[in-house]
Coordinates of C-alpha atoms and ligand atoms in Angstrom, one line a residue:
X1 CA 23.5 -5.5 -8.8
X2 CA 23.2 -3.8 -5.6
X3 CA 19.1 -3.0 -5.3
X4 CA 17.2 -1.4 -3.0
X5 CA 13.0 -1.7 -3.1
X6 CA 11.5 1.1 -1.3
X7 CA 7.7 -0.4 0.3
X8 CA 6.6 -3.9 0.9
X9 CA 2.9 -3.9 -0.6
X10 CA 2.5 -6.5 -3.4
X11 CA 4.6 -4.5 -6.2
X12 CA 7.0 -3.9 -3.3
X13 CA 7.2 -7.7 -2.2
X14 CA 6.8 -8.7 -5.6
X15 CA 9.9 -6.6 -7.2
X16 CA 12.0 -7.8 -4.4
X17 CA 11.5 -11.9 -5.0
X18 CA 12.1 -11.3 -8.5
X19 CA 14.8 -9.3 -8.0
X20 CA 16.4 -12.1 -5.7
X21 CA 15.6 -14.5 -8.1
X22 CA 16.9 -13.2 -10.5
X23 CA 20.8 -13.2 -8.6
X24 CA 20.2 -9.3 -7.3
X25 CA 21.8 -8.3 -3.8
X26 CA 18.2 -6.6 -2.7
X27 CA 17.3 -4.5 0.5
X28 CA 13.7 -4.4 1.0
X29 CA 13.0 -0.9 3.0
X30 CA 9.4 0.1 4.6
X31 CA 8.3 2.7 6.5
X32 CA 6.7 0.9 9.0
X33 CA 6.5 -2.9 9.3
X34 CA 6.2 -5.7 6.8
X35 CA 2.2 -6.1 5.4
X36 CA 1.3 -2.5 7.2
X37 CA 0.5 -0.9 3.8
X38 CA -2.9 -1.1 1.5
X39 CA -2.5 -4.0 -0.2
X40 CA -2.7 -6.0 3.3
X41 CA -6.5 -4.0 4.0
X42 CA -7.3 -5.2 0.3
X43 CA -10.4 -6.6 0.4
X44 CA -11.4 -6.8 -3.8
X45 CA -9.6 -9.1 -5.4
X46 CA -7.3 -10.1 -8.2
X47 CA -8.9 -9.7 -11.6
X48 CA -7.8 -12.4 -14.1
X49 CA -9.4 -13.8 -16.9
X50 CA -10.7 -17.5 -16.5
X51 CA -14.1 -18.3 -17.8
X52 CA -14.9 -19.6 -20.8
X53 CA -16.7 -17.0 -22.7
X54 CA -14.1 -14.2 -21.2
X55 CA -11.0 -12.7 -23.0
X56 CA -8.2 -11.2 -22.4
X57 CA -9.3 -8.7 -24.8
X58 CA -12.8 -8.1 -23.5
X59 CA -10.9 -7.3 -19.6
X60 CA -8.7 -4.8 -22.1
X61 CA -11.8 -3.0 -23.2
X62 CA -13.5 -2.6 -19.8
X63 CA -10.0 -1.5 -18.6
X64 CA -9.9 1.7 -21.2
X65 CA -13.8 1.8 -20.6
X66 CA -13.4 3.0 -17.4
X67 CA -10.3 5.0 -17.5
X68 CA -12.3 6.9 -19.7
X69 CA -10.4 6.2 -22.8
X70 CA -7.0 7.5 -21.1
X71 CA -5.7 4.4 -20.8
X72 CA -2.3 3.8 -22.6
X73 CA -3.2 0.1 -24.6
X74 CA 0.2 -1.4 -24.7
X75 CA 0.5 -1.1 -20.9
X76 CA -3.2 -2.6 -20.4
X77 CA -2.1 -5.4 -22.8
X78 CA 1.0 -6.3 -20.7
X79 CA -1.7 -6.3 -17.7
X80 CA -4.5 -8.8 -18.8
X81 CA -1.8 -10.8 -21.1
X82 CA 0.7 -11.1 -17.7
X83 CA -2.4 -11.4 -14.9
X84 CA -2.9 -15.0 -15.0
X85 CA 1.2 -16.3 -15.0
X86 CA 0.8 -13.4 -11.8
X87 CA -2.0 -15.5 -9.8
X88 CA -0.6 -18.5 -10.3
X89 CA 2.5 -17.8 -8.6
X90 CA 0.6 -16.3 -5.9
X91 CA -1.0 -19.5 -5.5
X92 CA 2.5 -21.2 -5.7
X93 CA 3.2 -18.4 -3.2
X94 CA 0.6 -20.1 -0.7
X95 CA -2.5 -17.7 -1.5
X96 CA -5.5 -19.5 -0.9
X97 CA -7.9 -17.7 -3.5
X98 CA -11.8 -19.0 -2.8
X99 CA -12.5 -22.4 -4.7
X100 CA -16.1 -23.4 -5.6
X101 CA -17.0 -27.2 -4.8
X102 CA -15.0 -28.7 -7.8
X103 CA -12.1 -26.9 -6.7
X104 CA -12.0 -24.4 -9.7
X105 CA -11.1 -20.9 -8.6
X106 CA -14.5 -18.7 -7.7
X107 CA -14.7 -15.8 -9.9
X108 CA -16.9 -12.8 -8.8
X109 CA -18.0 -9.4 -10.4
X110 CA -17.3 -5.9 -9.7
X111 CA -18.4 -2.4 -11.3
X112 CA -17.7 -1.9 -15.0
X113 CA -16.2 -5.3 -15.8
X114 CA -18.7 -7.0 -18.1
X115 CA -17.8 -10.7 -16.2
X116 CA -17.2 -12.3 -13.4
X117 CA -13.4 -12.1 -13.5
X118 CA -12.1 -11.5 -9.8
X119 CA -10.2 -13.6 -7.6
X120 CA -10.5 -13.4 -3.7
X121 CA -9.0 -15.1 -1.0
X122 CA -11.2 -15.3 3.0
X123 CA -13.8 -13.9 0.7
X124 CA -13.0 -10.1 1.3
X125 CA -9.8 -11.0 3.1
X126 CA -7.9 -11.0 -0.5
X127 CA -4.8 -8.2 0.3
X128 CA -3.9 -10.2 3.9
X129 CA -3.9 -13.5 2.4
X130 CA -1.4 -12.4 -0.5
X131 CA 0.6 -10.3 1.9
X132 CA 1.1 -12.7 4.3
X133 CA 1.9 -15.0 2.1
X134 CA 4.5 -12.8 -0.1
X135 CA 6.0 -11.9 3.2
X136 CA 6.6 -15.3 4.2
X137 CA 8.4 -15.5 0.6
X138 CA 10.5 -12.8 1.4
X139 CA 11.3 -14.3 5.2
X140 CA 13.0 -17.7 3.3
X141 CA 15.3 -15.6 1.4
X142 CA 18.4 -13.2 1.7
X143 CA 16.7 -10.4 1.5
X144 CA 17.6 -7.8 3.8
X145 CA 14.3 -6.1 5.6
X146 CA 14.8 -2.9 6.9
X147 CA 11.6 -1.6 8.6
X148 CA 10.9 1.8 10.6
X149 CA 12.4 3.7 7.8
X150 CA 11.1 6.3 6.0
X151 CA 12.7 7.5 2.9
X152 CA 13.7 11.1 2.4
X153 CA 15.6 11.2 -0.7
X154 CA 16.7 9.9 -3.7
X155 CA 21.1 9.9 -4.3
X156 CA 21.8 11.2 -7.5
X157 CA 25.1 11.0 -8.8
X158 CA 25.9 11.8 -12.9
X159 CA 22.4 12.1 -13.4
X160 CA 21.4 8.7 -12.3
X161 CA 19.6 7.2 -9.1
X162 CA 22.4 5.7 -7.1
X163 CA 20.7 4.9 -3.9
X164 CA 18.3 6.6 -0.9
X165 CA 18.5 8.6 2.1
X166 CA 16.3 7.3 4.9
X167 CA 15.1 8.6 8.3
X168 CA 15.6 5.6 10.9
X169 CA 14.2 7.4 14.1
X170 CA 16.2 10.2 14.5
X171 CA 18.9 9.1 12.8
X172 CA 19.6 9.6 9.0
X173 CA 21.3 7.0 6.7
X174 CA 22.5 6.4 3.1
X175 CA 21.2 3.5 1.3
X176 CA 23.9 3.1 -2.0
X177 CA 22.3 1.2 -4.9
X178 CA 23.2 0.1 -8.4
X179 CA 19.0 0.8 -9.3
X180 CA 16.2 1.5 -7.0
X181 CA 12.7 0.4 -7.0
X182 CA 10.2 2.6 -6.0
X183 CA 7.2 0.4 -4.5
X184 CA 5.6 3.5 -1.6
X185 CA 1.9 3.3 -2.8
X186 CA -0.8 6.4 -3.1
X187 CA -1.0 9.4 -1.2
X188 CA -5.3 9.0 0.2
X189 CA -3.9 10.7 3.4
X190 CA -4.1 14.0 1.0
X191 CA -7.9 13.8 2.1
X192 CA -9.7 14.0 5.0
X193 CA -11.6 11.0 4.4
X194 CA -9.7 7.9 3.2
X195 CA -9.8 4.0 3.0
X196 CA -5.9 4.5 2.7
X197 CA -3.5 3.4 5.5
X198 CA -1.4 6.8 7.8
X199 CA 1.0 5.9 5.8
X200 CA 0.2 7.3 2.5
X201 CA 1.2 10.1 2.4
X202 CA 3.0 10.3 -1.2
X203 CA 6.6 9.7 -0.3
X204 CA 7.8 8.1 -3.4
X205 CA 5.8 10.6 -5.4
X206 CA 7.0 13.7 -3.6
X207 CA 11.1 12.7 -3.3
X208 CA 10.7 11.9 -6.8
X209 CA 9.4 15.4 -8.1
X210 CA 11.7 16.9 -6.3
X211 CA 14.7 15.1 -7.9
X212 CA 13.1 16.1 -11.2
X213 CA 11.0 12.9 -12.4
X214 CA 8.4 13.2 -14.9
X215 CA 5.2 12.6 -12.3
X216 CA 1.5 12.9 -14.1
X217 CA -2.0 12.5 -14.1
X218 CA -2.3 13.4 -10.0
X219 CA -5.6 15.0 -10.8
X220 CA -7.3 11.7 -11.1
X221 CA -7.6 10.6 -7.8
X222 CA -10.8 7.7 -7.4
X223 CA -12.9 8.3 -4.8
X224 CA -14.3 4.2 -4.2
X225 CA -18.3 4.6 -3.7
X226 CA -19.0 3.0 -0.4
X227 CA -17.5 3.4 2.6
X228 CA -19.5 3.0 5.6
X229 CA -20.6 5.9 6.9
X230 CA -20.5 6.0 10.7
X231 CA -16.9 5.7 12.6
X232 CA -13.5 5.4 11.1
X233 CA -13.6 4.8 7.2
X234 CA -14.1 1.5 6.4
X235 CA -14.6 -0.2 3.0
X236 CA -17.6 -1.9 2.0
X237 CA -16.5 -3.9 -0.8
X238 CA -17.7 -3.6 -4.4
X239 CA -17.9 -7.0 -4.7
X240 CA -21.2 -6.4 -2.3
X241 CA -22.7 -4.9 -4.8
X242 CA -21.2 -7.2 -7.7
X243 CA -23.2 -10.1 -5.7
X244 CA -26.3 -7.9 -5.8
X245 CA -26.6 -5.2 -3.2
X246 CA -28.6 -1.9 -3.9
X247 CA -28.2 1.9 -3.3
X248 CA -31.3 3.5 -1.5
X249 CA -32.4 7.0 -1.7
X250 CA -34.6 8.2 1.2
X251 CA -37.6 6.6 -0.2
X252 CA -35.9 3.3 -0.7
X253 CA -35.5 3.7 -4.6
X254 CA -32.3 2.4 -6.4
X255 CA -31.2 6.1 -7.9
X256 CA -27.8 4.8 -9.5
X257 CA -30.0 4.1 -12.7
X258 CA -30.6 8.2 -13.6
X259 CA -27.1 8.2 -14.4
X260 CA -25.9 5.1 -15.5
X261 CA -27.8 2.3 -17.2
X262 CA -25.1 -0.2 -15.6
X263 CA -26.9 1.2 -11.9
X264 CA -24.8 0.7 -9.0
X265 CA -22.3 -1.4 -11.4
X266 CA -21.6 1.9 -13.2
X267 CA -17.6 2.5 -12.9
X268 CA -16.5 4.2 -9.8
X269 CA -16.6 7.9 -10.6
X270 CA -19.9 7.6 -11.9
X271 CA -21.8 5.8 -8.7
X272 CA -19.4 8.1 -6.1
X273 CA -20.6 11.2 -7.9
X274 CA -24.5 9.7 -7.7
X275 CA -24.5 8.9 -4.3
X276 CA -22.7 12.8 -3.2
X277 CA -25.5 14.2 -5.2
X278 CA -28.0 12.0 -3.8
X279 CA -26.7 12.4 -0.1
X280 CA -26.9 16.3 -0.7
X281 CA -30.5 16.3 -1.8
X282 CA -31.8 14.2 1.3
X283 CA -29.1 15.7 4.0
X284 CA -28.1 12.5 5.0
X285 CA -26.4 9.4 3.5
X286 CA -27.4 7.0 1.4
X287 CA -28.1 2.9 1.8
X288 CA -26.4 0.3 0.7
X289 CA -28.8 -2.7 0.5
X290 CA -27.5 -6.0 1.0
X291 CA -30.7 -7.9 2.6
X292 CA -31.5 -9.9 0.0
X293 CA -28.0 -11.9 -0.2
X294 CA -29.1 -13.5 3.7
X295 CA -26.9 -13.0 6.9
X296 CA -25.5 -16.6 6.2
X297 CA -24.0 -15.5 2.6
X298 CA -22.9 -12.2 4.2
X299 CA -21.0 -13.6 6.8
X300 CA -19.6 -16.8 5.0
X301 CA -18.7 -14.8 1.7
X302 CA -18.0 -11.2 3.9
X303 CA -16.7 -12.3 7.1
X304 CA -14.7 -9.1 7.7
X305 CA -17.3 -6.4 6.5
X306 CA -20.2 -8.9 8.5
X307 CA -17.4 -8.5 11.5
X308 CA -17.2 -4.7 11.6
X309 CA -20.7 -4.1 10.3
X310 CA -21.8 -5.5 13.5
X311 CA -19.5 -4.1 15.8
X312 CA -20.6 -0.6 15.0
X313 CA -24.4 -1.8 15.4
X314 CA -25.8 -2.7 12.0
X315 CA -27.1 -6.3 11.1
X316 CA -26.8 -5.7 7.6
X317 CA -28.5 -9.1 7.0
X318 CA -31.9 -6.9 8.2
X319 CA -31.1 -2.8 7.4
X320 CA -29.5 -1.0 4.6
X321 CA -26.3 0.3 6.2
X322 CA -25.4 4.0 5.4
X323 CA -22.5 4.2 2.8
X324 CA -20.6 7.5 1.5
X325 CA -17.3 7.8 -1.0
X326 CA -14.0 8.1 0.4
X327 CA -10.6 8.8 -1.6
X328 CA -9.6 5.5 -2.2
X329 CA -6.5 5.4 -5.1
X330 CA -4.4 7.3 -7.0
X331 CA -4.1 7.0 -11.3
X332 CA -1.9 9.5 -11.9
X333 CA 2.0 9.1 -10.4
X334 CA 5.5 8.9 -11.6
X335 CA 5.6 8.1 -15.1
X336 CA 7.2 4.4 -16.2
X337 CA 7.3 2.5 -19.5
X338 CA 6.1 -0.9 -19.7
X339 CA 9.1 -2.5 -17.6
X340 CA 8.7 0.6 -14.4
X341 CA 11.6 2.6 -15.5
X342 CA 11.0 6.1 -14.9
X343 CA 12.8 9.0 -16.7
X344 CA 15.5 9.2 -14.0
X345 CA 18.2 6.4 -14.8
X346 CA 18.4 3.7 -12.1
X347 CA 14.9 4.7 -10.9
X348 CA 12.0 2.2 -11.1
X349 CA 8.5 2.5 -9.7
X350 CA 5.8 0.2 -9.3
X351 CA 2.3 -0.5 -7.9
X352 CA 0.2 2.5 -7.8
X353 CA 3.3 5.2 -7.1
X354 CA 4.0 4.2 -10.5
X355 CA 1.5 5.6 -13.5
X356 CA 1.8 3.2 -16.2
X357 CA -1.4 4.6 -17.8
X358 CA -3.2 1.3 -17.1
X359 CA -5.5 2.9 -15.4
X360 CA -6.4 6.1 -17.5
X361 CA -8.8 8.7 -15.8
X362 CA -10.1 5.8 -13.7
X363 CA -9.4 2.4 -12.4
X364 CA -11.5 -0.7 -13.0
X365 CA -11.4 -2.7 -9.6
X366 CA -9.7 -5.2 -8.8
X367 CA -7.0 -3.8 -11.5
X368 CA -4.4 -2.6 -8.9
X369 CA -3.3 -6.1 -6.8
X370 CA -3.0 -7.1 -10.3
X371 CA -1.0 -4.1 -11.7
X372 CA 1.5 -4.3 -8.8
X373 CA 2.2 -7.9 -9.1
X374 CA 2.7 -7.7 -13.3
X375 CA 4.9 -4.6 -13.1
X376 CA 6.5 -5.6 -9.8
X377 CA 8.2 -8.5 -12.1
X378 CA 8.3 -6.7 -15.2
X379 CA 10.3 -3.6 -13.3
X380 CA 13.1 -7.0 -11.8
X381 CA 13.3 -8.7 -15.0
X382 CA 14.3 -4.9 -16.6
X383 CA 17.3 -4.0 -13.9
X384 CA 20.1 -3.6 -15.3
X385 CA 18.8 -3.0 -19.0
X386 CA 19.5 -0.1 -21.5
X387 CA 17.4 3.4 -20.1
X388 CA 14.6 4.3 -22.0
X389 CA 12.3 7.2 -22.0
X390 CA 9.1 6.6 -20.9
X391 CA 6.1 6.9 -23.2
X392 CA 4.0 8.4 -24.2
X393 CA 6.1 11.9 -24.2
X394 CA 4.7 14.7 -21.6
X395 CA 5.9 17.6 -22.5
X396 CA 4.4 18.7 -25.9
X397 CA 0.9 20.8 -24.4
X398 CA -1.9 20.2 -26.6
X399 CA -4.9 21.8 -25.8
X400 CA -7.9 19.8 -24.4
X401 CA -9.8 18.7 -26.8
X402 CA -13.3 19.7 -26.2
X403 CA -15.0 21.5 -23.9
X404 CA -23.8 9.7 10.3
X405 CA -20.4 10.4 11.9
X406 CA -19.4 12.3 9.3
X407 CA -22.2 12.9 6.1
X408 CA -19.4 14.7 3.9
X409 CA -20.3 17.6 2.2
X410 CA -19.3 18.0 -1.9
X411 CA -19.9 20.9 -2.4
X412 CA -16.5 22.1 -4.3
X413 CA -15.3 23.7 -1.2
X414 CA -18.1 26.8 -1.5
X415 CA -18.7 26.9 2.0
X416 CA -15.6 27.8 3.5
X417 CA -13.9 29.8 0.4
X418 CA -14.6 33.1 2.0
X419 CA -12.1 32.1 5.5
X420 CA -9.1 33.4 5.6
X421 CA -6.1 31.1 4.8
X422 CA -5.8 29.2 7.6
X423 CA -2.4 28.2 9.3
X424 CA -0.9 24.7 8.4
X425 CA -1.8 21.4 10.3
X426 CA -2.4 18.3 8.7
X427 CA -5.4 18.2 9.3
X428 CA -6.6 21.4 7.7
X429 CA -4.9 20.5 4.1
X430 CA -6.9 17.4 4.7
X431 CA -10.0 19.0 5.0
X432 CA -9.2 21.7 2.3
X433 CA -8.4 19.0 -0.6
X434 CA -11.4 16.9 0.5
X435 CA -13.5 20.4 -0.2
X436 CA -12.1 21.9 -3.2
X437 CA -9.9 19.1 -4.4
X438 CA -12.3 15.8 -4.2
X439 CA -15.0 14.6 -6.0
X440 CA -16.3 17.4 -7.2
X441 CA -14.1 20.4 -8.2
X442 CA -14.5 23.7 -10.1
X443 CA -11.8 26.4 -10.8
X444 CA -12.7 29.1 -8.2
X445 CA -12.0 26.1 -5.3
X446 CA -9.2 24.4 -6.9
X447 CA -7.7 28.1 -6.9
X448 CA -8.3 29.0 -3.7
X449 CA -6.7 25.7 -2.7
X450 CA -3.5 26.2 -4.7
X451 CA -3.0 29.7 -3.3
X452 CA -3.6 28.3 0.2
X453 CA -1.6 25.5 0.0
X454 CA 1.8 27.8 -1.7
X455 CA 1.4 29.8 1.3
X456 CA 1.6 27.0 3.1
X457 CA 4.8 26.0 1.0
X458 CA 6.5 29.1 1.9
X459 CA 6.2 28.6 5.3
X460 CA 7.1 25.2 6.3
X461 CA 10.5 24.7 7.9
X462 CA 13.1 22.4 6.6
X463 CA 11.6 18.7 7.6
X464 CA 13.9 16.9 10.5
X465 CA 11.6 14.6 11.4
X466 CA 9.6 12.1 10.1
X467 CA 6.1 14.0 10.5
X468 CA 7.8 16.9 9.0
X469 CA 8.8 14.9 6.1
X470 CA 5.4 13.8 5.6
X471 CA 3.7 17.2 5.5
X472 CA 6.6 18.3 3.3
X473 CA 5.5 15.8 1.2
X474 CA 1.5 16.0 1.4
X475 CA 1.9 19.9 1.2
X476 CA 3.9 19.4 -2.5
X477 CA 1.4 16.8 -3.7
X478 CA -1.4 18.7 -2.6
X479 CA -0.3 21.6 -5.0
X480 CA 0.7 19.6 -7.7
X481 CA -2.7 17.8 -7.6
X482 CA -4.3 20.9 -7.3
X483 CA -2.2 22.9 -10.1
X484 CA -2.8 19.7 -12.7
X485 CA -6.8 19.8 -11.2
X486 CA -6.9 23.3 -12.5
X487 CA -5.0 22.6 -15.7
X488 CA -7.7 20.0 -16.8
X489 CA -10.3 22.4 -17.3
X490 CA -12.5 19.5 -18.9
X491 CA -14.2 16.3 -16.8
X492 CA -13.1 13.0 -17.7
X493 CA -13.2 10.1 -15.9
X494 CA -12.7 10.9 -11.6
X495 CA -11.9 14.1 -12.2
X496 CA -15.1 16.1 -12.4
X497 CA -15.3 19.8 -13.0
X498 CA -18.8 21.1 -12.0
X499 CA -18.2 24.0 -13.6
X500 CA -16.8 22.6 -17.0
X501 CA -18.2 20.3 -19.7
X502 CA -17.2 16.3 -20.2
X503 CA -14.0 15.5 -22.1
X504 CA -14.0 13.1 -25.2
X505 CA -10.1 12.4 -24.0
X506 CA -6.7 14.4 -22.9
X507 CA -3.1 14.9 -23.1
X508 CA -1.9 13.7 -20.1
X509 CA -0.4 16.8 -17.7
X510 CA 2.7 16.4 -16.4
X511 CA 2.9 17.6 -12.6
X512 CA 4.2 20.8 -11.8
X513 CA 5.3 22.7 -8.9
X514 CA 5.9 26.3 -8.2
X515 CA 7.3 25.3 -4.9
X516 CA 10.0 23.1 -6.2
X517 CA 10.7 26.1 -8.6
X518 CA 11.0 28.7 -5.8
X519 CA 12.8 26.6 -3.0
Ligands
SIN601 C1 -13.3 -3.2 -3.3 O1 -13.3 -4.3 -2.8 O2 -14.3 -2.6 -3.6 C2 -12.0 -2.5 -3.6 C3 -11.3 -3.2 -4.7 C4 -10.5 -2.2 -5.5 O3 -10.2 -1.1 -5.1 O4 -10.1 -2.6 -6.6

C-alpha cells in the first residue's frame, strides 16, 4: 500500500518504521523539519513497568485514576500490556534511557503513579534522545521525508481517505494514498501560555472535523503544573517533584496538601488548580522548592532545567524558583479504536491527535511518549484491515450524571467579559481561551468565548497561506473546545467548572461545530 504519515513526533516516526517494515510504500510529511515537534522538547519520560513489586495492572489503575474514571479500559490495557515490547525497541533504536550502576534501567516517579515506573534518557533530555534516534531509523530506510509542508486537507473519494492536500510554500500539492496516518500532535497554541511547540496548532484535528470525523473530548485540555514563571514558557519537569521538590506559598508552607493528600504528587489537574488559587491569594506566583536535592543532583540528573534555570538568573540549588501552569496536552481528539482507525475509512490517527480514551479526563505523565509509540505500531500493523467503527459509540446523548513575566490570572475570563468582541489576531483568541477556556471555566465565560470566537468564524477569509490555514484551524478548534466546554456542565478531571459541581463520570461529547454547519 501506498501510505502517507502526516507528523514526525514519536507516533509519527513510529507509524512510519512499522509501516516500512511491514512492505508499505510510506511518505513521511511534517510541517516543519524532522524532530521540530513536542515529543523532541520531552523531558518526562517513558512509563513502563519494571520493578518487582509493580504491575501492569497497578499502572492500569493509576491510568483510569487520573483520567478521572474516563478512561476507556481496553485501550489502557493495550497501553501498559504493549509499553515494555515499545522501550525495548527504542533501545534497539539507540535510545540511551539512564542506567543505575548495575546497568539496570533507572526508574523514577511522577504525580499520581503509585511507583517509580518512568524511563528517561540525559535525565530530562528523554523526547531528544528518542527523536533523534527514531529519526536516524527513518534516515536508513526508503522512506520518503517531505518537510516544510503543512497539510490542508484530507482527499476523499467514495467516502474514504485517499490521500492529502498540502501547502509547500506557496505552492499546493496532492499527496494520493491507499491509507493515511494522522501523527500532527495537540493544539497548546490555542492558549496564550503553552509548553507546546508554534506548531500546534490542531491541524490534524481541524482538517479532520471538517471532512466529517468523529473528534471528542476537546474540553479536556491538561494544564501541566510548573512551568517557570519568568520568560518564555519552559517546563519544569514533574519528575522534580517526583525526586522530592516542594510547592511554597508566601510563607514558605507546602499548600498542595489542603487539596490532595498525595501533596504536590496529586495528578495534574489537581496541583495546577492549587497553585492558580494559591498564586491569586498572594498576587504573585508560587515556589517550586528543589534545594534539598543539592546543585550536584540538579545538574547531573537535570542538566537542561539546571541549564536554563540559570540562564534566566536562578540557582535553584539555593532559591525556590517561581512556577505557574501552562496548557500543556490535549485528551480529547479524533476518535480511534484500539489499532488508530478513525470513523473515516483509510484514516488513522495516532499520538495525542488521536483520542483513544487512554487518557480519560486527564493524563497520567509520562503516558503520552508511551501512547504514541504503542498506537504508532498498532495503527501500521492494522493498514490495510477490515474498517471498523470506533468505540465506544458517540452519538447517543445521555445526560451527565450528577451534578514574574507573566503571573497569569484564572479568573474564568471575569475581567475582560464586559469588552467588546475584539477583532481577530492570533494572539487575542490566545489570550481569550487562556481566560475563559483554561483552567478554570464557568458557563457565562465559556459563552462569551463561543459567541466571540463564531464571529470570528464568520469573518475569516478563505486560508491561502499557511498562517491563514493555521488560524483557520485554531479559530475551529477554539469553538469546538469551547461548545464541548459548555456542554460538560459538570467538573471532572482538567476540566473544571467553578460554577458547577464535580462529576462521578460522563458520556464522552462528540465535537461540534456551528461553523462547519454554516460554511
Ligand atoms: C514532565 O516532565 O513533567 C512532563 C511529562 C509529561 O507530560 O508526561
Amino acid at each position: 500500500m501506498n501510505v502517507v504519515v502526516v507528523g514526525s513526533g514519536i507516533a509519527g516516526l513510529t507509524a512510519a518504521l512499522h509501516a516500512h517494515e511491514a512492505g508499505h510504500a510510506v511518505t513521511l510529511v511534517t510541517k516543519g523539519t524532522l524532530g521540530e515537534g513536542s515529543t523532541g522538547l520531552a523531558q518526562g519520560g517513558v512509563a513502563g513497568v519494571y520493578g518487582a513489586d509493580d504491575s501492569a495492572q497497578q499502572h492500569a489503575a493509576d491510568t483510569i485514576d487520573a483520567g478521572a474514571g474516563l478512561s476507556d479500559a481496553a485501550a489502557v490495557g493495550v497501553l501498559v500490556a504493549e509499553g515494555a515490547e515499545r522501550i525495548a525497541e527504542l533501545v534497539a533504536h539507540g535510545v540511551g534511557f539512564d542506567r543505575t550502576p548495575d546497568g539496570t534501567l533507572q526508574l523514577g516517579r511522577e504525580a499520581a503513579h503509585r511507583h517509580a515506573r518512568i524511563v528517561h534518557a540525559g535525565g530530562d533530555a528523554t523526547g531528544a534522545a528518542i527523536s533523534t534516534a527514531l529519526i536516524a531509523a527513518v534516515r536508513r530506510t526508503a522512506i520518503t521525508v517531505v518537510e516544510h509542508a503543512l497539510l490542508t486537507e484530507l482527499i476523499i473519494d467514495e467516502a474514504a481517505v485517499r490521500g492529502i492536500r498540502l501547502l509547500r510554500g506557496d505552492d499546493a500539492a496532492d499527496l494520493p494514498a491507499d491509507a493515511v496516518i494522522l501523527a500532527t500532535g495537540g493544539a497548546g497554541r490555542l492558549y496564550a501560555h503553552t509548553t507546546n511547540p508554534t506548531g500546534a496548532t490542531g491541524d490534524g484535528i481541524a482538517v479532520a472535523l471538517r471532512a466529517g470525523a468523529v473528534v471528542a473530548d476537546l474540553e479536556f485540555v491538561q494544564f501541566h503544573p510548573t512551568i517557570l514563571a519568568s520568560g518564555p514558557a519552559f517546563l519544569i519537569s514533574e519528575a522534580v517533584r517526583g525526586e522530592g521538590a516542594t510547592l511554597l506559598d508566601d510563607t514558605g508552607r507546602r499548600f498542595t496538601f489542603d487539596t490532595h493528600p498525595d501533596g504536590e504528587l496529586a495528578p495534574r489537574d489537581v496541583v495546577s488548580r492549587a497553585i492558580a488559587r494559591q498564586a491569586a491569594a498572594q498576587g504573585r506566583p508560587v515556589r517550586l522548592d528543589a534545594r534539598m536535592l543539592g546543585a550536584e543532583t540538579l545538574a547531573g540528573r537535570f542538566p537542561t532545567i539546571d541549564q536554563v534555570t540559570r540562564k534566566r538568573g536562578y540557582d535553584w540549588s539555593r532559591e525556590p524558583i517561581p512556577v505557574t501552569p501552562a496548557a500543556h496536552y490535549l485528551m480529547g481528539g479524533i476518535v480511534t479504536d484500539l489499532d488508530g482507525r478513525t470513523s473515516l475509512p483509510g484514516l488513522f490517527a495516532v499520538g495525542e491527535v488521536a483520542r483513544t480514551g487512554v487518557h480519560g479526563a486527564n493524563r497520567l505523565a509520562s503516558n503520552s511518549l508511551l501512547e504514541g509509540a504503542v498506537f504508532g505500531a498498532r495503527a501500521a500493523a492494522a493498514l490495510g484491515t477490515e474498517i471498523i467503527l470506533p468505540r465506544p459509540p458517540l452519538d447517543g446523548r445521555e445526560p451527565e450524571r450528577s451534578a514574574p513575566s507573566h503571573p497569569p490570572v484564572f479568573d474564568g475570563g471575569a475581567q475582560r467579559r464586559d469588552e467588546a468582541h475584539p477583532a481577530f489576531s492570533r494572539a487575542t483568541l490566545q489570550q481569550l481561551m487562556w481566560d475563559e477556556v483554561g483552567l478554570l471555566r464557568s458557563h457565562d465565560g465559556l459563552a462569551h468565548a463561543l459567541g466571540t470566537v463564531r464571529g470570528w468564524a464568520a469573518s475569516l477569509p478563505t486560508p491561502t497561506t499557511a498562517e491563514e490555514h493555521e488560524d483557520a484551524n485554531l479559530v475551529l478548534l477554539a469553538e469546538a473546545t469551547a461548545s464541548a466546554a459548555l456542554e460538560r456542565t459538570a467538573s471532572v478531571g482538567a476540566h473544571y467548572r467553578i460554577d458547577a459541581g464535580a462529576s462521578a463520570g460522563a458520556t464522552p461529547i462528540r465535537a461540534r461545530s456551528s461553523i462547519l454547519e454554516t460554511v
